[in-house]
PDB file of C-alpha atoms in Angstrom:
ATOM      1  CA  UNK A   1      -8.918 -47.715  21.452  1.00 85.00           C
ATOM      2  CA  UNK A   2      -9.024 -46.960  25.116  1.00 91.00           C
ATOM      3  CA  UNK A   3      -5.760 -44.537  25.143  1.00 93.00           C
ATOM      4  CA  UNK A   4      -6.460 -43.332  28.839  1.00 93.00           C
ATOM      5  CA  UNK A   5      -6.138 -46.810  29.877  1.00 91.00           C
ATOM      6  CA  UNK A   6      -3.123 -47.688  28.272  1.00 89.00           C
ATOM      7  CA  UNK A   7      -1.204 -44.720  29.102  1.00 89.00           C
ATOM      8  CA  UNK A   8      -2.334 -45.432  32.565  1.00 90.00           C
ATOM      9  CA  UNK A   9      -0.762 -48.915  32.496  1.00 89.00           C
ATOM     10  CA  UNK A  10       2.390 -47.593  30.421  1.00 86.00           C
ATOM     11  CA  UNK A  11       3.415 -44.635  32.831  1.00 86.00           C
ATOM     12  CA  UNK A  12       2.976 -46.775  35.732  1.00 89.00           C
ATOM     13  CA  UNK A  13       4.873 -49.561  34.482  1.00 88.00           C
ATOM     14  CA  UNK A  14       7.716 -46.775  33.753  1.00 86.00           C
ATOM     15  CA  UNK A  15       6.973 -46.184  37.033  1.00 88.00           C
ATOM     16  CA  UNK A  16       5.687 -42.667  36.817  1.00 88.00           C
ATOM     17  CA  UNK A  17       2.048 -41.182  37.961  1.00 86.00           C
ATOM     18  CA  UNK A  18      -0.394 -41.481  35.364  1.00 81.00           C
ATOM     19  CA  UNK A  19      -1.737 -38.305  33.535  1.00 85.00           C
ATOM     20  CA  UNK A  20      -5.011 -37.246  34.855  1.00 89.00           C
ATOM     21  CA  UNK A  21      -7.028 -35.921  32.335  1.00 92.00           C
ATOM     22  CA  UNK A  22      -9.801 -33.284  33.459  1.00 95.00           C
ATOM     23  CA  UNK A  23     -13.709 -33.706  33.025  1.00 97.00           C
ATOM     24  CA  UNK A  24     -16.200 -31.298  33.334  1.00 97.00           C
ATOM     25  CA  UNK A  25     -19.984 -31.789  33.684  1.00 96.00           C
ATOM     26  CA  UNK A  26     -20.850 -28.686  31.793  1.00 97.00           C
ATOM     27  CA  UNK A  27     -19.922 -28.137  28.041  1.00 98.00           C
ATOM     28  CA  UNK A  28     -20.665 -24.825  26.881  1.00 98.00           C
ATOM     29  CA  UNK A  29     -22.239 -24.671  22.874  1.00 98.00           C
ATOM     30  CA  UNK A  30     -22.525 -22.113  20.458  1.00 98.00           C
ATOM     31  CA  UNK A  31     -24.634 -21.557  17.658  1.00 97.00           C
ATOM     32  CA  UNK A  32     -23.702 -20.754  14.249  1.00 97.00           C
ATOM     33  CA  UNK A  33     -24.509 -16.899  13.796  1.00 95.00           C
ATOM     34  CA  UNK A  34     -24.256 -17.133   9.941  1.00 97.00           C
ATOM     35  CA  UNK A  35     -24.589 -20.074   7.116  1.00 98.00           C
ATOM     36  CA  UNK A  36     -21.019 -21.804   6.722  1.00 98.00           C
ATOM     37  CA  UNK A  37     -20.727 -20.454   3.200  1.00 98.00           C
ATOM     38  CA  UNK A  38     -20.567 -16.765   5.211  1.00 98.00           C
ATOM     39  CA  UNK A  39     -18.162 -18.054   7.732  1.00 98.00           C
ATOM     40  CA  UNK A  40     -14.559 -17.406   8.831  1.00 98.00           C
ATOM     41  CA  UNK A  41     -13.086 -20.477   9.615  1.00 98.00           C
ATOM     42  CA  UNK A  42     -10.292 -20.429  12.537  1.00 98.00           C
ATOM     43  CA  UNK A  43      -7.443 -23.389  12.238  1.00 98.00           C
ATOM     44  CA  UNK A  44      -6.170 -24.575  15.645  1.00 98.00           C
ATOM     45  CA  UNK A  45      -3.024 -26.976  15.691  1.00 97.00           C
ATOM     46  CA  UNK A  46      -1.177 -28.850  17.943  1.00 96.00           C
ATOM     47  CA  UNK A  47       1.496 -29.363  15.310  1.00 95.00           C
ATOM     48  CA  UNK A  48       5.295 -27.118  15.660  1.00 95.00           C
ATOM     49  CA  UNK A  49       6.391 -24.883  13.245  1.00 94.00           C
ATOM     50  CA  UNK A  50       9.758 -26.410  11.803  1.00 94.00           C
ATOM     51  CA  UNK A  51      12.712 -25.392  13.217  1.00 91.00           C
ATOM     52  CA  UNK A  52      16.603 -25.560  11.710  1.00 92.00           C
ATOM     53  CA  UNK A  53      18.295 -25.641  15.235  1.00 92.00           C
ATOM     54  CA  UNK A  54      16.148 -28.666  17.020  1.00 91.00           C
ATOM     55  CA  UNK A  55      17.262 -31.813  14.931  1.00 91.00           C
ATOM     56  CA  UNK A  56      14.824 -34.519  13.068  1.00 90.00           C
ATOM     57  CA  UNK A  57      11.242 -33.222  12.784  1.00 91.00           C
ATOM     58  CA  UNK A  58      10.300 -36.094  10.063  1.00 86.00           C
ATOM     59  CA  UNK A  59       8.616 -37.363   8.366  1.00 89.00           C
ATOM     60  CA  UNK A  60       9.419 -40.513  10.209  1.00 87.00           C
ATOM     61  CA  UNK A  61      11.653 -38.606  12.890  1.00 89.00           C
ATOM     62  CA  UNK A  62      11.452 -40.230  16.375  1.00 89.00           C
ATOM     63  CA  UNK A  63       9.742 -38.563  19.356  1.00 89.00           C
ATOM     64  CA  UNK A  64      11.695 -35.142  19.464  1.00 89.00           C
ATOM     65  CA  UNK A  65      11.192 -33.171  22.944  1.00 89.00           C
ATOM     66  CA  UNK A  66      13.530 -30.005  21.166  1.00 88.00           C
ATOM     67  CA  UNK A  67      10.635 -29.314  19.134  1.00 90.00           C
ATOM     68  CA  UNK A  68       8.178 -28.960  21.634  1.00 92.00           C
ATOM     69  CA  UNK A  69       6.643 -25.487  22.479  1.00 93.00           C
ATOM     70  CA  UNK A  70       5.335 -23.537  25.436  1.00 93.00           C
ATOM     71  CA  UNK A  71       3.862 -20.766  23.989  1.00 96.00           C
ATOM     72  CA  UNK A  72       1.025 -20.013  21.731  1.00 97.00           C
ATOM     73  CA  UNK A  73       2.100 -19.209  18.427  1.00 97.00           C
ATOM     74  CA  UNK A  74       0.417 -18.071  14.994  1.00 98.00           C
ATOM     75  CA  UNK A  75       1.072 -18.353  11.019  1.00 97.00           C
ATOM     76  CA  UNK A  76       0.088 -16.886   8.031  1.00 97.00           C
ATOM     77  CA  UNK A  77      -2.871 -19.022   6.432  1.00 97.00           C
ATOM     78  CA  UNK A  78      -2.369 -17.353   2.761  1.00 96.00           C
ATOM     79  CA  UNK A  79       1.199 -17.961   3.255  1.00 93.00           C
ATOM     80  CA  UNK A  80       1.781 -21.394   6.057  1.00 91.00           C
ATOM     81  CA  UNK A  81       5.111 -22.019   7.399  1.00 93.00           C
ATOM     82  CA  UNK A  82       5.746 -25.771   7.689  1.00 93.00           C
ATOM     83  CA  UNK A  83       4.227 -27.429  10.883  1.00 94.00           C
ATOM     84  CA  UNK A  84       5.250 -30.783  12.044  1.00 93.00           C
ATOM     85  CA  UNK A  85       4.492 -33.586  14.561  1.00 91.00           C
ATOM     86  CA  UNK A  86       7.383 -34.976  15.801  1.00 89.00           C
ATOM     87  CA  UNK A  87       7.226 -33.650  19.421  1.00 90.00           C
ATOM     88  CA  UNK A  88       3.636 -35.148  19.749  1.00 89.00           C
ATOM     89  CA  UNK A  89       2.946 -39.182  20.878  1.00 85.00           C
ATOM     90  CA  UNK A  90       1.301 -40.172  17.566  1.00 88.00           C
ATOM     91  CA  UNK A  91       1.274 -43.637  16.119  1.00 88.00           C
ATOM     92  CA  UNK A  92       5.083 -43.999  15.038  1.00 86.00           C
ATOM     93  CA  UNK A  93       4.675 -47.650  14.137  1.00 85.00           C
ATOM     94  CA  UNK A  94       1.981 -47.218  11.866  1.00 87.00           C
ATOM     95  CA  UNK A  95       2.456 -43.856  10.421  1.00 87.00           C
ATOM     96  CA  UNK A  96       5.278 -41.892   8.976  1.00 83.00           C
ATOM     97  CA  UNK A  97       3.445 -38.057   9.017  1.00 88.00           C
ATOM     98  CA  UNK A  98       4.578 -37.809   5.725  1.00 90.00           C
ATOM     99  CA  UNK A  99       1.435 -36.158   4.571  1.00 94.00           C
ATOM    100  CA  UNK A 100       1.062 -33.096   6.481  1.00 94.00           C
ATOM    101  CA  UNK A 101      -2.503 -32.897   5.515  1.00 96.00           C
ATOM    102  CA  UNK A 102      -3.478 -35.635   7.555  1.00 96.00           C
ATOM    103  CA  UNK A 103      -2.709 -33.238  10.566  1.00 95.00           C
ATOM    104  CA  UNK A 104      -2.827 -29.574   9.320  1.00 96.00           C
ATOM    105  CA  UNK A 105      -5.759 -29.301   6.682  1.00 97.00           C
ATOM    106  CA  UNK A 106      -4.981 -25.907   5.049  1.00 97.00           C
ATOM    107  CA  UNK A 107      -5.167 -27.558   1.782  1.00 97.00           C
ATOM    108  CA  UNK A 108      -8.412 -28.950   2.239  1.00 98.00           C
ATOM    109  CA  UNK A 109      -9.746 -26.142   3.953  1.00 98.00           C
ATOM    110  CA  UNK A 110      -8.503 -23.728   0.836  1.00 98.00           C
ATOM    111  CA  UNK A 111     -10.560 -26.192  -1.770  1.00 98.00           C
ATOM    112  CA  UNK A 112     -13.648 -25.416   0.574  1.00 98.00           C
ATOM    113  CA  UNK A 113     -13.060 -21.927   0.302  1.00 98.00           C
ATOM    114  CA  UNK A 114     -12.516 -22.166  -3.423  1.00 98.00           C
ATOM    115  CA  UNK A 115     -15.723 -24.259  -3.691  1.00 98.00           C
ATOM    116  CA  UNK A 116     -17.655 -21.660  -1.761  1.00 98.00           C
ATOM    117  CA  UNK A 117     -18.254 -24.350   1.122  1.00 98.00           C
ATOM    118  CA  UNK A 118     -16.782 -21.655   3.706  1.00 98.00           C
ATOM    119  CA  UNK A 119     -16.086 -18.179   3.021  1.00 98.00           C
ATOM    120  CA  UNK A 120     -12.607 -18.134   4.049  1.00 98.00           C
ATOM    121  CA  UNK A 121      -9.953 -18.538   6.689  1.00 98.00           C
ATOM    122  CA  UNK A 122      -8.592 -15.910   9.600  1.00 98.00           C
ATOM    123  CA  UNK A 123      -5.476 -14.466   8.591  1.00 98.00           C
ATOM    124  CA  UNK A 124      -3.552 -16.535  10.825  1.00 98.00           C
ATOM    125  CA  UNK A 125      -3.722 -20.107  12.465  1.00 98.00           C
ATOM    126  CA  UNK A 126      -3.060 -20.884  16.257  1.00 98.00           C
ATOM    127  CA  UNK A 127      -0.692 -23.437  17.849  1.00 97.00           C
ATOM    128  CA  UNK A 128      -1.705 -24.575  20.839  1.00 97.00           C
ATOM    129  CA  UNK A 129       1.174 -26.163  22.952  1.00 96.00           C
ATOM    130  CA  UNK A 130       0.740 -29.238  24.628  1.00 93.00           C
ATOM    131  CA  UNK A 131       1.559 -29.475  28.282  1.00 88.00           C
ATOM    132  CA  UNK A 132       0.988 -31.434  31.576  1.00 85.00           C
ATOM    133  CA  UNK A 133       0.118 -28.530  33.720  1.00 88.00           C
ATOM    134  CA  UNK A 134      -3.556 -28.093  32.730  1.00 92.00           C
ATOM    135  CA  UNK A 135      -3.535 -24.842  34.734  1.00 94.00           C
ATOM    136  CA  UNK A 136      -1.136 -23.429  31.997  1.00 93.00           C
ATOM    137  CA  UNK A 137      -3.974 -24.545  29.289  1.00 94.00           C
ATOM    138  CA  UNK A 138      -7.077 -23.184  31.186  1.00 95.00           C
ATOM    139  CA  UNK A 139      -5.345 -19.814  32.230  1.00 96.00           C
ATOM    140  CA  UNK A 140      -3.311 -18.874  29.378  1.00 96.00           C
ATOM    141  CA  UNK A 141      -3.135 -20.729  26.410  1.00 97.00           C
ATOM    142  CA  UNK A 142      -6.598 -21.517  25.898  1.00 98.00           C
ATOM    143  CA  UNK A 143      -7.706 -17.864  26.489  1.00 98.00           C
ATOM    144  CA  UNK A 144      -5.274 -16.599  24.388  1.00 98.00           C
ATOM    145  CA  UNK A 145      -6.140 -18.782  21.361  1.00 98.00           C
ATOM    146  CA  UNK A 146      -9.827 -17.470  21.928  1.00 98.00           C
ATOM    147  CA  UNK A 147      -8.754 -13.898  22.319  1.00 98.00           C
ATOM    148  CA  UNK A 148      -7.219 -14.184  18.581  1.00 98.00           C
ATOM    149  CA  UNK A 149      -9.806 -15.937  17.024  1.00 98.00           C
ATOM    150  CA  UNK A 150     -12.075 -13.142  18.434  1.00 98.00           C
ATOM    151  CA  UNK A 151      -9.837 -10.700  17.499  1.00 98.00           C
ATOM    152  CA  UNK A 152      -9.756 -12.097  13.577  1.00 97.00           C
ATOM    153  CA  UNK A 153     -13.599 -12.138  13.286  1.00 98.00           C
ATOM    154  CA  UNK A 154     -13.818 -15.816  13.507  1.00 98.00           C
ATOM    155  CA  UNK A 155     -17.150 -17.294  13.185  1.00 98.00           C
ATOM    156  CA  UNK A 156     -16.455 -20.596  13.543  1.00 98.00           C
ATOM    157  CA  UNK A 157     -13.408 -22.403  14.739  1.00 98.00           C
ATOM    158  CA  UNK A 158     -11.835 -26.121  13.969  1.00 98.00           C
ATOM    159  CA  UNK A 159      -9.263 -27.780  16.027  1.00 98.00           C
ATOM    160  CA  UNK A 160      -7.000 -30.591  15.122  1.00 98.00           C
ATOM    161  CA  UNK A 161      -5.120 -32.466  17.953  1.00 96.00           C
ATOM    162  CA  UNK A 162      -2.797 -34.949  17.538  1.00 87.00           C
TER     163      UNK A 162
ATOM    164  CA  UNK V   1      -6.926 -29.697  22.819  1.00 95.00           C
ATOM    165  CA  UNK V   2     -10.578 -30.106  24.454  1.00 96.00           C
ATOM    166  CA  UNK V   3      -9.638 -27.256  26.924  1.00 97.00           C
ATOM    167  CA  UNK V   4      -9.208 -25.106  24.195  1.00 98.00           C
ATOM    168  CA  UNK V   5     -12.353 -25.910  22.097  1.00 98.00           C
ATOM    169  CA  UNK V   6     -14.199 -25.348  25.617  1.00 98.00           C
ATOM    170  CA  UNK V   7     -12.527 -21.607  25.792  1.00 98.00           C
ATOM    171  CA  UNK V   8     -13.035 -20.510  22.142  1.00 98.00           C
ATOM    172  CA  UNK V   9     -16.675 -21.997  22.443  1.00 98.00           C
ATOM    173  CA  UNK V  10     -17.756 -20.187  25.785  1.00 98.00           C
ATOM    174  CA  UNK V  11     -16.379 -17.191  23.761  1.00 98.00           C
ATOM    175  CA  UNK V  12     -19.334 -17.381  21.318  1.00 98.00           C
ATOM    176  CA  UNK V  13     -17.299 -18.848  18.714  1.00 98.00           C
ATOM    177  CA  UNK V  14     -18.599 -22.457  17.669  1.00 98.00           C
ATOM    178  CA  UNK V  15     -15.953 -25.084  17.357  1.00 98.00           C
ATOM    179  CA  UNK V  16     -15.247 -28.795  16.205  1.00 98.00           C
ATOM    180  CA  UNK V  17     -12.636 -30.887  17.327  1.00 98.00           C
ATOM    181  CA  UNK V  18     -11.421 -33.588  14.691  1.00 98.00           C
ATOM    182  CA  UNK V  19      -9.699 -36.246  16.293  1.00 97.00           C
ATOM    183  CA  UNK V  20      -8.805 -40.259  16.839  1.00 96.00           C
ATOM    184  CA  UNK V  21      -8.311 -40.497  20.542  1.00 96.00           C
ATOM    185  CA  UNK V  22     -12.229 -40.494  21.581  1.00 97.00           C
ATOM    186  CA  UNK V  23     -12.252 -41.678  25.218  1.00 96.00           C
ATOM    187  CA  UNK V  24      -9.827 -38.727  25.956  1.00 96.00           C
ATOM    188  CA  UNK V  25     -12.114 -36.263  24.194  1.00 97.00           C
ATOM    189  CA  UNK V  26     -14.998 -37.180  25.534  1.00 98.00           C
ATOM    190  CA  UNK V  27     -14.192 -37.483  29.035  1.00 97.00           C
ATOM    191  CA  UNK V  28     -12.641 -33.948  29.285  1.00 97.00           C
ATOM    192  CA  UNK V  29     -16.134 -32.742  27.401  1.00 98.00           C
ATOM    193  CA  UNK V  30     -16.069 -30.953  24.413  1.00 98.00           C
ATOM    194  CA  UNK V  31     -19.146 -29.159  22.121  1.00 98.00           C
ATOM    195  CA  UNK V  32     -18.147 -31.455  18.826  1.00 98.00           C
ATOM    196  CA  UNK V  33     -16.328 -33.892  18.086  1.00 98.00           C
ATOM    197  CA  UNK V  34     -15.619 -35.950  14.641  1.00 98.00           C
ATOM    198  CA  UNK V  35     -13.956 -39.292  15.182  1.00 98.00           C
ATOM    199  CA  UNK V  36     -11.929 -41.219  12.807  1.00 97.00           C
ATOM    200  CA  UNK V  37     -10.821 -44.971  14.580  1.00 95.00           C
ATOM    201  CA  UNK V  38      -7.232 -44.749  12.981  1.00 95.00           C
ATOM    202  CA  UNK V  39      -3.634 -44.305  14.258  1.00 94.00           C
ATOM    203  CA  UNK V  40      -2.590 -41.162  16.126  1.00 93.00           C
ATOM    204  CA  UNK V  41      -1.597 -38.703  13.253  1.00 92.00           C
ATOM    205  CA  UNK V  42      -4.293 -39.166  11.183  1.00 95.00           C
ATOM    206  CA  UNK V  43      -7.071 -36.982  12.537  1.00 96.00           C
ATOM    207  CA  UNK V  44      -7.670 -35.271   9.146  1.00 97.00           C
ATOM    208  CA  UNK V  45      -7.774 -38.584   7.369  1.00 97.00           C
ATOM    209  CA  UNK V  46      -5.860 -41.129   5.217  1.00 97.00           C
ATOM    210  CA  UNK V  47      -2.143 -40.191   4.023  1.00 96.00           C
ATOM    211  CA  UNK V  48      -2.055 -39.112   0.432  1.00 95.00           C
ATOM    212  CA  UNK V  49      -5.374 -39.435  -0.034  1.00 96.00           C
ATOM    213  CA  UNK V  50      -6.995 -35.894  -0.597  1.00 97.00           C
ATOM    214  CA  UNK V  51     -10.589 -37.773  -0.849  1.00 97.00           C
ATOM    215  CA  UNK V  52     -10.470 -39.362   2.189  1.00 97.00           C
ATOM    216  CA  UNK V  53      -9.036 -35.518   4.164  1.00 98.00           C
ATOM    217  CA  UNK V  54     -12.220 -33.762   2.448  1.00 98.00           C
ATOM    218  CA  UNK V  55     -14.377 -36.269   3.556  1.00 98.00           C
ATOM    219  CA  UNK V  56     -13.292 -35.879   6.930  1.00 98.00           C
ATOM    220  CA  UNK V  57     -13.461 -31.924   6.892  1.00 98.00           C
ATOM    221  CA  UNK V  58     -17.034 -32.203   5.724  1.00 98.00           C
ATOM    222  CA  UNK V  59     -17.921 -34.206   8.752  1.00 98.00           C
ATOM    223  CA  UNK V  60     -16.676 -31.237  10.576  1.00 98.00           C
ATOM    224  CA  UNK V  61     -18.723 -29.068   8.398  1.00 98.00           C
ATOM    225  CA  UNK V  62     -21.747 -30.593   8.733  1.00 98.00           C
ATOM    226  CA  UNK V  63     -21.641 -31.066  12.408  1.00 98.00           C
ATOM    227  CA  UNK V  64     -21.147 -27.531  12.723  1.00 98.00           C
ATOM    228  CA  UNK V  65     -24.314 -26.996  10.904  1.00 98.00           C
ATOM    229  CA  UNK V  66     -26.559 -29.893  12.581  1.00 98.00           C
ATOM    230  CA  UNK V  67     -25.505 -30.510  16.283  1.00 98.00           C
ATOM    231  CA  UNK V  68     -28.190 -29.750  18.435  1.00 97.00           C
ATOM    232  CA  UNK V  69     -26.395 -29.105  22.012  1.00 98.00           C
ATOM    233  CA  UNK V  70     -22.833 -30.504  23.483  1.00 98.00           C
ATOM    234  CA  UNK V  71     -21.161 -33.514  23.449  1.00 98.00           C
ATOM    235  CA  UNK V  72     -22.262 -34.378  19.825  1.00 98.00           C
ATOM    236  CA  UNK V  73     -19.436 -36.718  18.393  1.00 98.00           C
ATOM    237  CA  UNK V  74     -20.033 -38.345  14.686  1.00 98.00           C
ATOM    238  CA  UNK V  75     -17.556 -41.090  13.618  1.00 98.00           C
ATOM    239  CA  UNK V  76     -16.539 -40.847   9.859  1.00 98.00           C
ATOM    240  CA  UNK V  77     -16.475 -44.078   8.075  1.00 97.00           C
ATOM    241  CA  UNK V  78     -12.310 -43.787   7.053  1.00 96.00           C
ATOM    242  CA  UNK V  79     -10.781 -47.119   7.850  1.00 94.00           C
ATOM    243  CA  UNK V  80      -7.422 -47.537   8.397  1.00 94.00           C
ATOM    244  CA  UNK V  81      -5.552 -49.755   5.056  1.00 92.00           C
ATOM    245  CA  UNK V  82      -5.048 -53.292   5.997  1.00 88.00           C
ATOM    246  CA  UNK V  83      -7.564 -55.145   8.560  1.00 87.00           C
ATOM    247  CA  UNK V  84      -8.453 -51.365  10.099  1.00 80.00           C
ATOM    248  CA  UNK V  85      -7.588 -52.670  13.429  1.00 85.00           C
ATOM    249  CA  UNK V  86      -4.857 -54.523  14.097  1.00 86.00           C
ATOM    250  CA  UNK V  87      -2.776 -51.293  14.640  1.00 88.00           C
ATOM    251  CA  UNK V  88      -4.227 -51.060  17.947  1.00 88.00           C
ATOM    252  CA  UNK V  89      -2.593 -53.996  19.289  1.00 84.00           C
ATOM    253  CA  UNK V  90       0.992 -52.065  19.359  1.00 80.00           C
ATOM    254  CA  UNK V  91       0.074 -48.751  21.243  1.00 83.00           C
ATOM    255  CA  UNK V  92       1.940 -48.636  24.508  1.00 83.00           C
ATOM    256  CA  UNK V  93       1.834 -52.606  24.540  1.00 81.00           C
ATOM    257  CA  UNK V  94       3.156 -53.902  27.844  1.00 81.00           C
ATOM    258  CA  UNK V  95       2.736 -57.689  26.385  1.00 79.00           C
ATOM    259  CA  UNK V  96       6.371 -59.182  26.599  1.00 69.00           C
ATOM    260  CA  UNK V  97       7.953 -55.916  27.575  1.00 78.00           C
ATOM    261  CA  UNK V  98      11.194 -56.947  28.884  1.00 85.00           C
ATOM    262  CA  UNK V  99      12.985 -54.989  32.083  1.00 86.00           C
ATOM    263  CA  UNK V 100      15.762 -53.869  29.702  1.00 87.00           C
ATOM    264  CA  UNK V 101      13.153 -52.153  27.270  1.00 85.00           C
ATOM    265  CA  UNK V 102      11.253 -50.633  30.315  1.00 86.00           C
ATOM    266  CA  UNK V 103      14.479 -49.063  31.674  1.00 87.00           C
ATOM    267  CA  UNK V 104      15.148 -47.817  27.975  1.00 87.00           C
ATOM    268  CA  UNK V 105      11.500 -46.190  27.668  1.00 85.00           C
ATOM    269  CA  UNK V 106      12.164 -44.477  31.026  1.00 87.00           C
ATOM    270  CA  UNK V 107      15.623 -43.418  29.990  1.00 89.00           C
ATOM    271  CA  UNK V 108      14.125 -42.055  26.430  1.00 87.00           C
ATOM    272  CA  UNK V 109      11.461 -40.190  28.546  1.00 86.00           C
ATOM    273  CA  UNK V 110      13.730 -38.434  30.898  1.00 88.00           C
ATOM    274  CA  UNK V 111      15.998 -37.419  28.079  1.00 89.00           C
ATOM    275  CA  UNK V 112      13.392 -35.958  26.323  1.00 88.00           C
ATOM    276  CA  UNK V 113      11.855 -34.181  29.089  1.00 86.00           C
ATOM    277  CA  UNK V 114      15.321 -32.844  29.731  1.00 90.00           C
ATOM    278  CA  UNK V 115      15.358 -31.366  25.646  1.00 89.00           C
ATOM    279  CA  UNK V 116      12.023 -29.818  26.084  1.00 88.00           C
ATOM    280  CA  UNK V 117      12.576 -27.749  29.090  1.00 88.00           C
ATOM    281  CA  UNK V 118      15.029 -26.025  27.193  1.00 86.00           C
ATOM    282  CA  UNK V 119      12.183 -24.359  25.384  1.00 87.00           C
ATOM    283  CA  UNK V 120       9.904 -23.333  28.264  1.00 85.00           C
TER     284      UNK V 120
END
């Protein structure tokens, strides 16, 4: 699936300038400091906290711009609140978003902790806003999420976009 | 999300993105990427299938353990139910799209932008 080509053609047809994804020559790389069995894992999501005041957020909701968020948020991994993806362009023709496990793997991560595959989760998971203005991500959201990961002693981070 | 992974990695924390939009993630350039060729919204595996989801997560763990450099992508064997690929035809499919449908899509898009702007 070539999403970039499809998206460009779609928005051209609608009369908009197509989104231009950034592309970097250099990619950072860090190595594991300890085994995963001794590592604390941070989970980063593009899902949004469910709100009472913004209408249908699924499962099966139509695109809901009111559920979109513009600031980094964090939630407890021990007692996570409900997060949904109605503000994102997932494939509504072929998936109903009934199972949060397909985009927010907190249960599977807890299974991995129980199995000893990883040492544990950071105290909080973190929500990354999905915004068109890339400077908001590079200058504000990404550094803030990195700061929170460092603050909580994350050894590795798992990021799940939708 | 790719930009967030890059920032966290640059801060010294190894990252892995688990997703379904291969061309987008690889265009940006990230350290590690676990790719499943499934409809968007199912990055972590098949719905109501804990075994599939655990398998996808394990690919993430293994990639964290084994990647020897950046831009390392692995593809999981997860296949979408049915023939595994016909869902791809329907994504932003412009074939046989009427002017009325285009106008509606544009109106919907503008309306949703207005709704989202309230949260800024």
